[in-house]
Amino acid sequence: GAGVSQSPSNKVTEKGKDVELRCDPISGHTALYWYRQSLGQGLEFLIYFQGNSAPDKSGLPSDRFSAERTGGSVSTLTIQRTQQEDSAVYLCASSLGGSWNTGELFFGEGSRLTVL
Amino acid sequence: GDSVTQMEGPVTLSEEAFLTINCTYTATGYPSLFWYVQYPGEGLQLLLKATKADDKGSNKGFEATYRKETTSFHLEKGSVQVSDSAVYFCALRGSGTYKYIFGTGTRLKVLA
């Protein structure tokens, strides 16, 4: 597709279950970001990928959160043993990266996670 | 660390009113500054940007000027429309870094 695609768009889960959120960036975009948007809060940085490597994981809230990116394309954010405070919209964004980066992030529509 | 502070909303205006949404930042060096907009049911999209001091970004009638002396990047529009109703996010990317720091967002509602 032409844009950043995220799935699922909505996920309701029970406390303690694991969830996986998927992001398919724009083809050719080497940089990929995950953010979390909670009600009334701004966008909270979670992790950044350049290619398949993640030089900055500093935003991951706890060791229950992990992310990977394979083939320099699709990324998966995994939350283990979900808690109610994990409820939020998880946003993925991609950009060209590198010295030719225009500075524009292209966002997906997000995955809304609700933990009961 | 770097941070962005923007005015809290919601902001409610009548159509054709003048809009200002304040944004100030804290950063070392010379960050790039951005305004993103999120229309209802859509993902965030870039509205405008400025990459150096005194630059003015503009798009769709919106403008913002990079003011280093006041560390500000206020968003303005001379005459808002109902279709401008959205959430607006101010953001920065520090010089030499890849991380984008976002403000908390300001919800704008324009009434006909």
Tab-separated table of N, CA and C in Angstrom, chain B residues 4-112:
chain	number	residue	atom	x	y	z
B	4	VAL	N	8.777	19.790	24.559
B	4	VAL	CA	7.867	20.694	23.850
B	4	VAL	C	6.669	20.970	24.755
B	5	THR	N	6.304	22.227	24.859
B	5	THR	CA	5.135	22.621	25.648
B	5	THR	C	4.176	23.381	24.742
B	6	GLN	N	2.950	22.921	24.680
B	6	GLN	CA	1.965	23.642	23.887
B	6	GLN	C	0.725	23.900	24.707
B	7	MET	N	-0.021	24.909	24.288
B	7	MET	CA	-1.169	25.322	25.071
B	7	MET	C	-2.199	24.207	25.126
B	8	GLU	N	-2.854	24.157	26.272
B	8	GLU	CA	-3.866	23.125	26.449
B	8	GLU	C	-5.141	23.537	25.744
B	9	GLY	N	-5.868	22.560	25.289
B	9	GLY	CA	-7.155	22.849	24.706
B	9	GLY	C	-8.262	22.402	25.628
B	10	PRO	N	-9.431	22.262	25.111
B	10	PRO	CA	-9.736	22.517	23.704
B	10	PRO	C	-9.882	24.002	23.410
B	11	VAL	N	-9.624	24.350	22.159
B	11	VAL	CA	-9.837	25.697	21.677
B	11	VAL	C	-11.071	25.670	20.788
B	12	THR	N	-12.032	26.518	21.101
B	12	THR	CA	-13.262	26.586	20.329
B	12	THR	C	-13.380	27.967	19.712
B	13	LEU	N	-13.512	27.998	18.384
B	13	LEU	CA	-13.600	29.260	17.641
B	13	LEU	C	-14.761	29.226	16.679
B	14	SER	N	-15.215	30.391	16.325
B	14	SER	CA	-16.216	30.510	15.264
B	14	SER	C	-15.493	30.544	13.918
B	15	GLU	N	-16.186	30.110	12.902
B	15	GLU	CA	-15.613	30.134	11.556
B	15	GLU	C	-15.145	31.546	11.217
B	16	GLU	N	-14.008	31.639	10.541
B	16	GLU	CA	-13.381	32.884	10.105
B	16	GLU	C	-12.643	33.602	11.225
B	17	ALA	N	-12.588	33.048	12.407
B	17	ALA	CA	-11.824	33.660	13.495
B	17	ALA	C	-10.333	33.428	13.281
B	18	PHE	N	-9.530	34.234	14.001
B	18	PHE	CA	-8.077	34.094	13.951
B	18	PHE	C	-7.626	33.046	14.968
B	19	LEU	N	-6.690	32.226	14.548
B	19	LEU	CA	-6.217	31.148	15.414
B	19	LEU	C	-4.759	31.339	15.778
B	20	THR	N	-4.455	31.155	17.054
B	20	THR	CA	-3.072	31.007	17.509
B	20	THR	C	-3.018	29.839	18.469
B	21	ILE	N	-2.106	28.936	18.226
B	21	ILE	CA	-1.814	27.857	19.179
B	21	ILE	C	-0.337	27.995	19.549
B	22	ASN	N	-0.108	28.252	20.831
B	22	ASN	CA	1.257	28.491	21.289
B	22	ASN	C	2.055	27.206	21.467
B	23	CYS	N	3.333	27.293	21.110
B	23	CYS	CA	4.256	26.178	21.295
B	23	CYS	C	5.625	26.746	21.644
B	24	THR	N	6.188	26.256	22.731
B	24	THR	CA	7.564	26.599	23.089
B	24	THR	C	8.353	25.320	23.286
B	25	TYR	N	9.650	25.427	23.162
B	25	TYR	CA	10.457	24.223	23.243
B	25	TYR	C	11.712	24.457	24.076
B	26	THR	N	12.287	23.362	24.505
B	26	THR	CA	13.587	23.352	25.167
B	26	THR	C	14.445	22.348	24.442
B	27	ALA	N	15.583	22.797	23.947
B	27	ALA	CA	16.477	21.898	23.228
B	27	ALA	C	17.848	22.534	23.153
B	28	THR	N	18.857	21.689	23.067
B	28	THR	CA	20.209	22.194	22.832
B	28	THR	C	20.422	22.286	21.324
B	29	GLY	N	21.292	23.170	20.914
B	29	GLY	CA	21.600	23.288	19.500
B	29	GLY	C	20.454	23.870	18.695
B	30	TYR	N	20.305	23.354	17.491
B	30	TYR	CA	19.338	23.910	16.559
B	30	TYR	C	18.398	22.813	16.065
B	31	PRO	N	17.311	22.605	16.799
B	31	PRO	CA	16.382	21.550	16.398
B	31	PRO	C	15.581	21.952	15.161
B	32	SER	N	14.993	20.977	14.511
B	32	SER	CA	13.973	21.216	13.502
B	32	SER	C	12.622	21.191	14.205
B	33	LEU	N	11.703	22.024	13.738
B	33	LEU	CA	10.409	22.170	14.398
B	33	LEU	C	9.277	21.825	13.430
B	34	PHE	N	8.221	21.239	13.964
B	34	PHE	CA	7.141	20.721	13.132
B	34	PHE	C	5.782	20.990	13.789
B	35	TRP	N	4.781	21.086	12.952
B	35	TRP	CA	3.397	20.975	13.384
B	35	TRP	C	2.772	19.817	12.619
B	36	TYR	N	2.184	18.886	13.388
B	36	TYR	CA	1.427	17.777	12.817
B	36	TYR	C	-0.041	17.970	13.162
B	37	VAL	N	-0.906	17.449	12.297
B	37	VAL	CA	-2.343	17.568	12.535
B	37	VAL	C	-2.982	16.192	12.437
B	38	GLN	N	-3.939	15.962	13.309
B	38	GLN	CA	-4.675	14.691	13.308
B	38	GLN	C	-6.152	15.002	13.153
B	39	TYR	N	-6.684	14.771	11.953
B	39	TYR	CA	-8.109	14.952	11.715
B	39	TYR	C	-8.875	13.757	12.281
B	40	PRO	N	-10.133	13.938	12.607
B	40	PRO	CA	-10.917	12.856	13.201
B	40	PRO	C	-10.855	11.582	12.367
B	41	GLY	N	-10.506	10.480	13.009
B	41	GLY	CA	-10.479	9.193	12.333
B	41	GLY	C	-9.287	8.968	11.410
B	42	GLU	N	-8.323	9.880	11.440
B	42	GLU	CA	-7.169	9.750	10.558
B	42	GLU	C	-5.871	9.725	11.356
B	43	GLY	N	-4.795	9.329	10.686
B	43	GLY	CA	-3.483	9.355	11.322
B	43	GLY	C	-2.889	10.757	11.306
B	44	LEU	N	-1.849	10.947	12.097
B	44	LEU	CA	-1.157	12.234	12.108
B	44	LEU	C	-0.510	12.476	10.753
B	45	GLN	N	-0.536	13.735	10.347
B	45	GLN	CA	0.148	14.094	9.109
B	45	GLN	C	0.845	15.426	9.296
B	46	LEU	N	1.951	15.576	8.567
B	46	LEU	CA	2.721	16.802	8.682
B	46	LEU	C	1.923	17.978	8.125
B	47	LEU	N	1.868	19.067	8.886
B	47	LEU	CA	1.211	20.285	8.424
B	47	LEU	C	2.251	21.264	7.878
B	48	LEU	N	3.294	21.506	8.659
B	48	LEU	CA	4.363	22.388	8.211
B	48	LEU	C	5.595	22.167	9.066
B	49	LYS	N	6.719	22.699	8.591
B	49	LYS	CA	7.959	22.529	9.336
B	49	LYS	C	8.888	23.711	9.080
B	50	ALA	N	9.883	23.857	9.965
B	50	ALA	CA	10.939	24.851	9.800
B	50	ALA	C	12.211	24.251	10.359
B	51	THR	N	13.295	24.416	9.653
B	51	THR	CA	14.523	23.727	10.041
B	51	THR	C	15.604	24.649	10.582
B	52	LYS	N	15.427	25.967	10.469
B	52	LYS	CA	16.422	26.854	11.060
B	52	LYS	C	15.755	28.149	11.517
B	53	ALA	N	16.469	28.864	12.354
B	53	ALA	CA	15.940	30.076	12.970
B	53	ALA	C	15.459	31.072	11.913
B	54	ASP	N	14.313	31.677	12.204
B	54	ASP	CA	13.648	32.685	11.367
B	54	ASP	C	12.951	32.104	10.142
B	55	ASP	N	13.075	30.800	9.929
B	55	ASP	CA	12.314	30.168	8.853
B	55	ASP	C	10.831	30.240	9.170
B	56	LYS	N	10.024	30.392	8.142
B	56	LYS	CA	8.573	30.329	8.297
B	56	LYS	C	8.067	29.137	7.515
B	57	GLY	N	7.384	28.249	8.215
B	57	GLY	CA	6.716	27.149	7.543
B	57	GLY	C	5.280	27.551	7.259
B	58	SER	N	4.732	27.102	6.122
B	58	SER	CA	3.352	27.445	5.806
B	58	SER	C	2.718	26.344	4.969
B	59	ASN	N	1.413	26.187	5.159
B	59	ASN	CA	0.666	25.179	4.418
B	59	ASN	C	-0.810	25.350	4.736
B	60	LYS	N	-1.665	25.267	3.743
B	60	LYS	CA	-3.121	25.310	3.913
B	60	LYS	C	-3.579	26.545	4.682
B	61	GLY	N	-2.850	27.663	4.554
B	61	GLY	CA	-3.227	28.886	5.236
B	61	GLY	C	-2.657	29.004	6.641
B	62	PHE	N	-2.037	27.942	7.137
B	62	PHE	CA	-1.391	27.959	8.443
B	62	PHE	C	0.061	28.423	8.289
B	63	GLU	N	0.543	29.112	9.323
B	63	GLU	CA	1.936	29.557	9.330
B	63	GLU	C	2.519	29.389	10.719
B	64	ALA	N	3.840	29.208	10.760
B	64	ALA	CA	4.551	29.208	12.038
B	64	ALA	C	5.976	29.647	11.763
B	65	THR	N	6.506	30.515	12.627
B	65	THR	CA	7.864	31.034	12.453
B	65	THR	C	8.753	30.530	13.570
B	66	TYR	N	9.903	30.011	13.217
B	66	TYR	CA	10.904	29.478	14.140
B	66	TYR	C	11.603	30.667	14.807
B	67	ARG	N	11.314	30.890	16.081
B	67	ARG	CA	11.887	32.004	16.839
B	67	ARG	C	12.853	31.445	17.870
B	68	LYS	N	14.131	31.573	17.568
B	68	LYS	CA	15.110	31.001	18.501
B	68	LYS	C	15.235	31.841	19.759
B	69	GLU	N	15.067	33.162	19.610
B	69	GLU	CA	15.252	34.020	20.776
B	69	GLU	C	14.203	33.785	21.844
B	70	THR	N	13.012	33.350	21.417
B	70	THR	CA	11.941	33.055	22.376
B	70	THR	C	11.650	31.558	22.455
B	71	THR	N	12.450	30.754	21.788
B	71	THR	CA	12.256	29.297	21.690
B	71	THR	C	10.787	28.949	21.466
B	72	SER	N	10.227	29.546	20.408
B	72	SER	CA	8.799	29.342	20.137
B	72	SER	C	8.554	29.001	18.678
B	73	PHE	N	7.401	28.407	18.445
B	73	PHE	CA	6.980	28.025	17.082
B	73	PHE	C	5.458	28.029	17.081
B	74	HIS	N	4.878	29.194	17.263
B	74	HIS	CA	3.428	29.312	17.399
B	74	HIS	C	2.729	29.118	16.057
B	75	LEU	N	1.634	28.407	16.079
B	75	LEU	CA	0.856	28.141	14.870
B	75	LEU	C	-0.238	29.201	14.735
B	76	GLU	N	-0.383	29.758	13.524
B	76	GLU	CA	-1.394	30.783	13.294
B	76	GLU	C	-2.139	30.530	11.993
B	77	LYS	N	-3.395	30.970	11.989
B	77	LYS	CA	-4.180	30.982	10.761
B	77	LYS	C	-5.135	32.155	10.835
B	78	GLY	N	-5.215	32.893	9.762
B	78	GLY	CA	-5.994	34.120	9.785
B	78	GLY	C	-7.495	33.913	9.820
B	79	SER	N	-7.978	32.841	9.232
B	79	SER	CA	-9.417	32.625	9.133
B	79	SER	C	-9.686	31.118	9.115
B	80	VAL	N	-10.126	30.603	10.250
B	80	VAL	CA	-10.301	29.147	10.334
B	80	VAL	C	-11.634	28.714	9.723
B	81	GLN	N	-11.651	27.461	9.303
B	81	GLN	CA	-12.847	26.854	8.734
B	81	GLN	C	-13.255	25.652	9.586
B	82	VAL	N	-14.494	25.244	9.426
B	82	VAL	CA	-14.976	24.074	10.167
B	82	VAL	C	-14.084	22.875	9.896
B	83	SER	N	-13.603	22.764	8.671
B	83	SER	CA	-12.762	21.632	8.280
B	83	SER	C	-11.390	21.629	8.957
B	84	ASP	N	-11.049	22.706	9.644
B	84	ASP	CA	-9.780	22.754	10.396
B	84	ASP	C	-9.899	22.094	11.760
B	85	SER	N	-11.085	21.700	12.137
B	85	SER	CA	-11.282	21.040	13.427
B	85	SER	C	-10.450	19.756	13.472
B	86	ALA	N	-9.558	19.675	14.439
B	86	ALA	CA	-8.593	18.579	14.508
B	86	ALA	C	-7.777	18.745	15.787
B	87	VAL	N	-6.836	17.824	15.992
B	87	VAL	CA	-5.868	17.964	17.078
B	87	VAL	C	-4.529	18.327	16.457
B	88	TYR	N	-3.892	19.355	16.985
B	88	TYR	CA	-2.638	19.862	16.448
B	88	TYR	C	-1.506	19.566	17.436
B	89	PHE	N	-0.419	19.004	16.899
B	89	PHE	CA	0.729	18.628	17.719
B	89	PHE	C	1.964	19.397	17.271
B	90	CYS	N	2.619	20.038	18.216
B	90	CYS	CA	3.911	20.655	17.975
B	90	CYS	C	4.986	19.614	18.266
B	91	ALA	N	6.061	19.627	17.493
B	91	ALA	CA	7.094	18.613	17.688
B	91	ALA	C	8.463	19.174	17.315
B	92	LEU	N	9.488	18.574	17.859
B	92	LEU	CA	10.850	18.937	17.478
B	92	LEU	C	11.681	17.684	17.259
B	93	ARG	N	12.709	17.853	16.449
B	93	ARG	CA	13.730	16.824	16.311
B	93	ARG	C	15.055	17.506	16.574
B	94	GLY	N	15.741	17.033	17.592
B	94	GLY	CA	17.002	17.649	17.968
B	94	GLY	C	18.038	17.550	16.865
B	95	SER	N	18.936	18.520	16.807
B	95	SER	CA	19.970	18.503	15.775
B	95	SER	C	20.854	17.278	15.943
B	96	GLY	N	21.081	16.597	14.848
B	96	GLY	CA	21.930	15.414	14.867
B	96	GLY	C	21.299	14.194	15.489
B	97	THR	N	19.989	14.235	15.735
B	97	THR	CA	19.312	13.073	16.316
B	97	THR	C	18.172	12.634	15.416
B	98	TYR	N	17.611	11.517	15.747
B	98	TYR	CA	16.500	10.945	14.996
B	98	TYR	C	15.192	11.018	15.777
B	99	LYS	N	15.280	11.373	17.067
B	99	LYS	CA	14.097	11.278	17.926
B	99	LYS	C	13.244	12.515	17.773
B	100	TYR	N	11.946	12.312	17.573
B	100	TYR	CA	10.962	13.379	17.505
B	100	TYR	C	10.250	13.456	18.856
B	101	ILE	N	10.223	14.651	19.419
B	101	ILE	CA	9.548	14.897	20.688
B	101	ILE	C	8.271	15.672	20.391
B	102	PHE	N	7.155	15.155	20.886
B	102	PHE	CA	5.860	15.767	20.610
B	102	PHE	C	5.288	16.436	21.851
B	103	GLY	N	4.517	17.485	21.611
B	103	GLY	CA	3.727	18.081	22.671
B	103	GLY	C	2.480	17.256	22.928
B	104	THR	N	1.667	17.692	23.856
B	104	THR	CA	0.489	16.925	24.255
B	104	THR	C	-0.685	17.091	23.310
B	105	GLY	N	-0.574	18.001	22.349
B	105	GLY	CA	-1.661	18.185	21.403
B	105	GLY	C	-2.669	19.217	21.879
B	106	THR	N	-3.229	19.954	20.938
B	106	THR	CA	-4.273	20.944	21.220
B	106	THR	C	-5.453	20.660	20.305
B	107	ARG	N	-6.585	20.395	20.931
B	107	ARG	CA	-7.789	20.115	20.132
B	107	ARG	C	-8.436	21.426	19.738
B	108	LEU	N	-8.701	21.575	18.450
B	108	LEU	CA	-9.378	22.758	17.910
B	108	LEU	C	-10.748	22.357	17.399
B	109	LYS	N	-11.755	23.120	17.825
B	109	LYS	CA	-13.106	22.911	17.324
B	109	LYS	C	-13.582	24.221	16.727
B	110	VAL	N	-13.971	24.171	15.462
B	110	VAL	CA	-14.455	25.369	14.778
B	110	VAL	C	-15.944	25.214	14.518
B	111	LEU	N	-16.693	26.196	14.984
B	111	LEU	CA	-18.154	26.168	14.856
B	111	LEU	C	-18.603	27.009	13.675
B	112	ALA	N	-19.597	26.485	12.945
B	112	ALA	CA	-20.134	27.216	11.795
B	112	ALA	C	-20.955	28.409	12.236
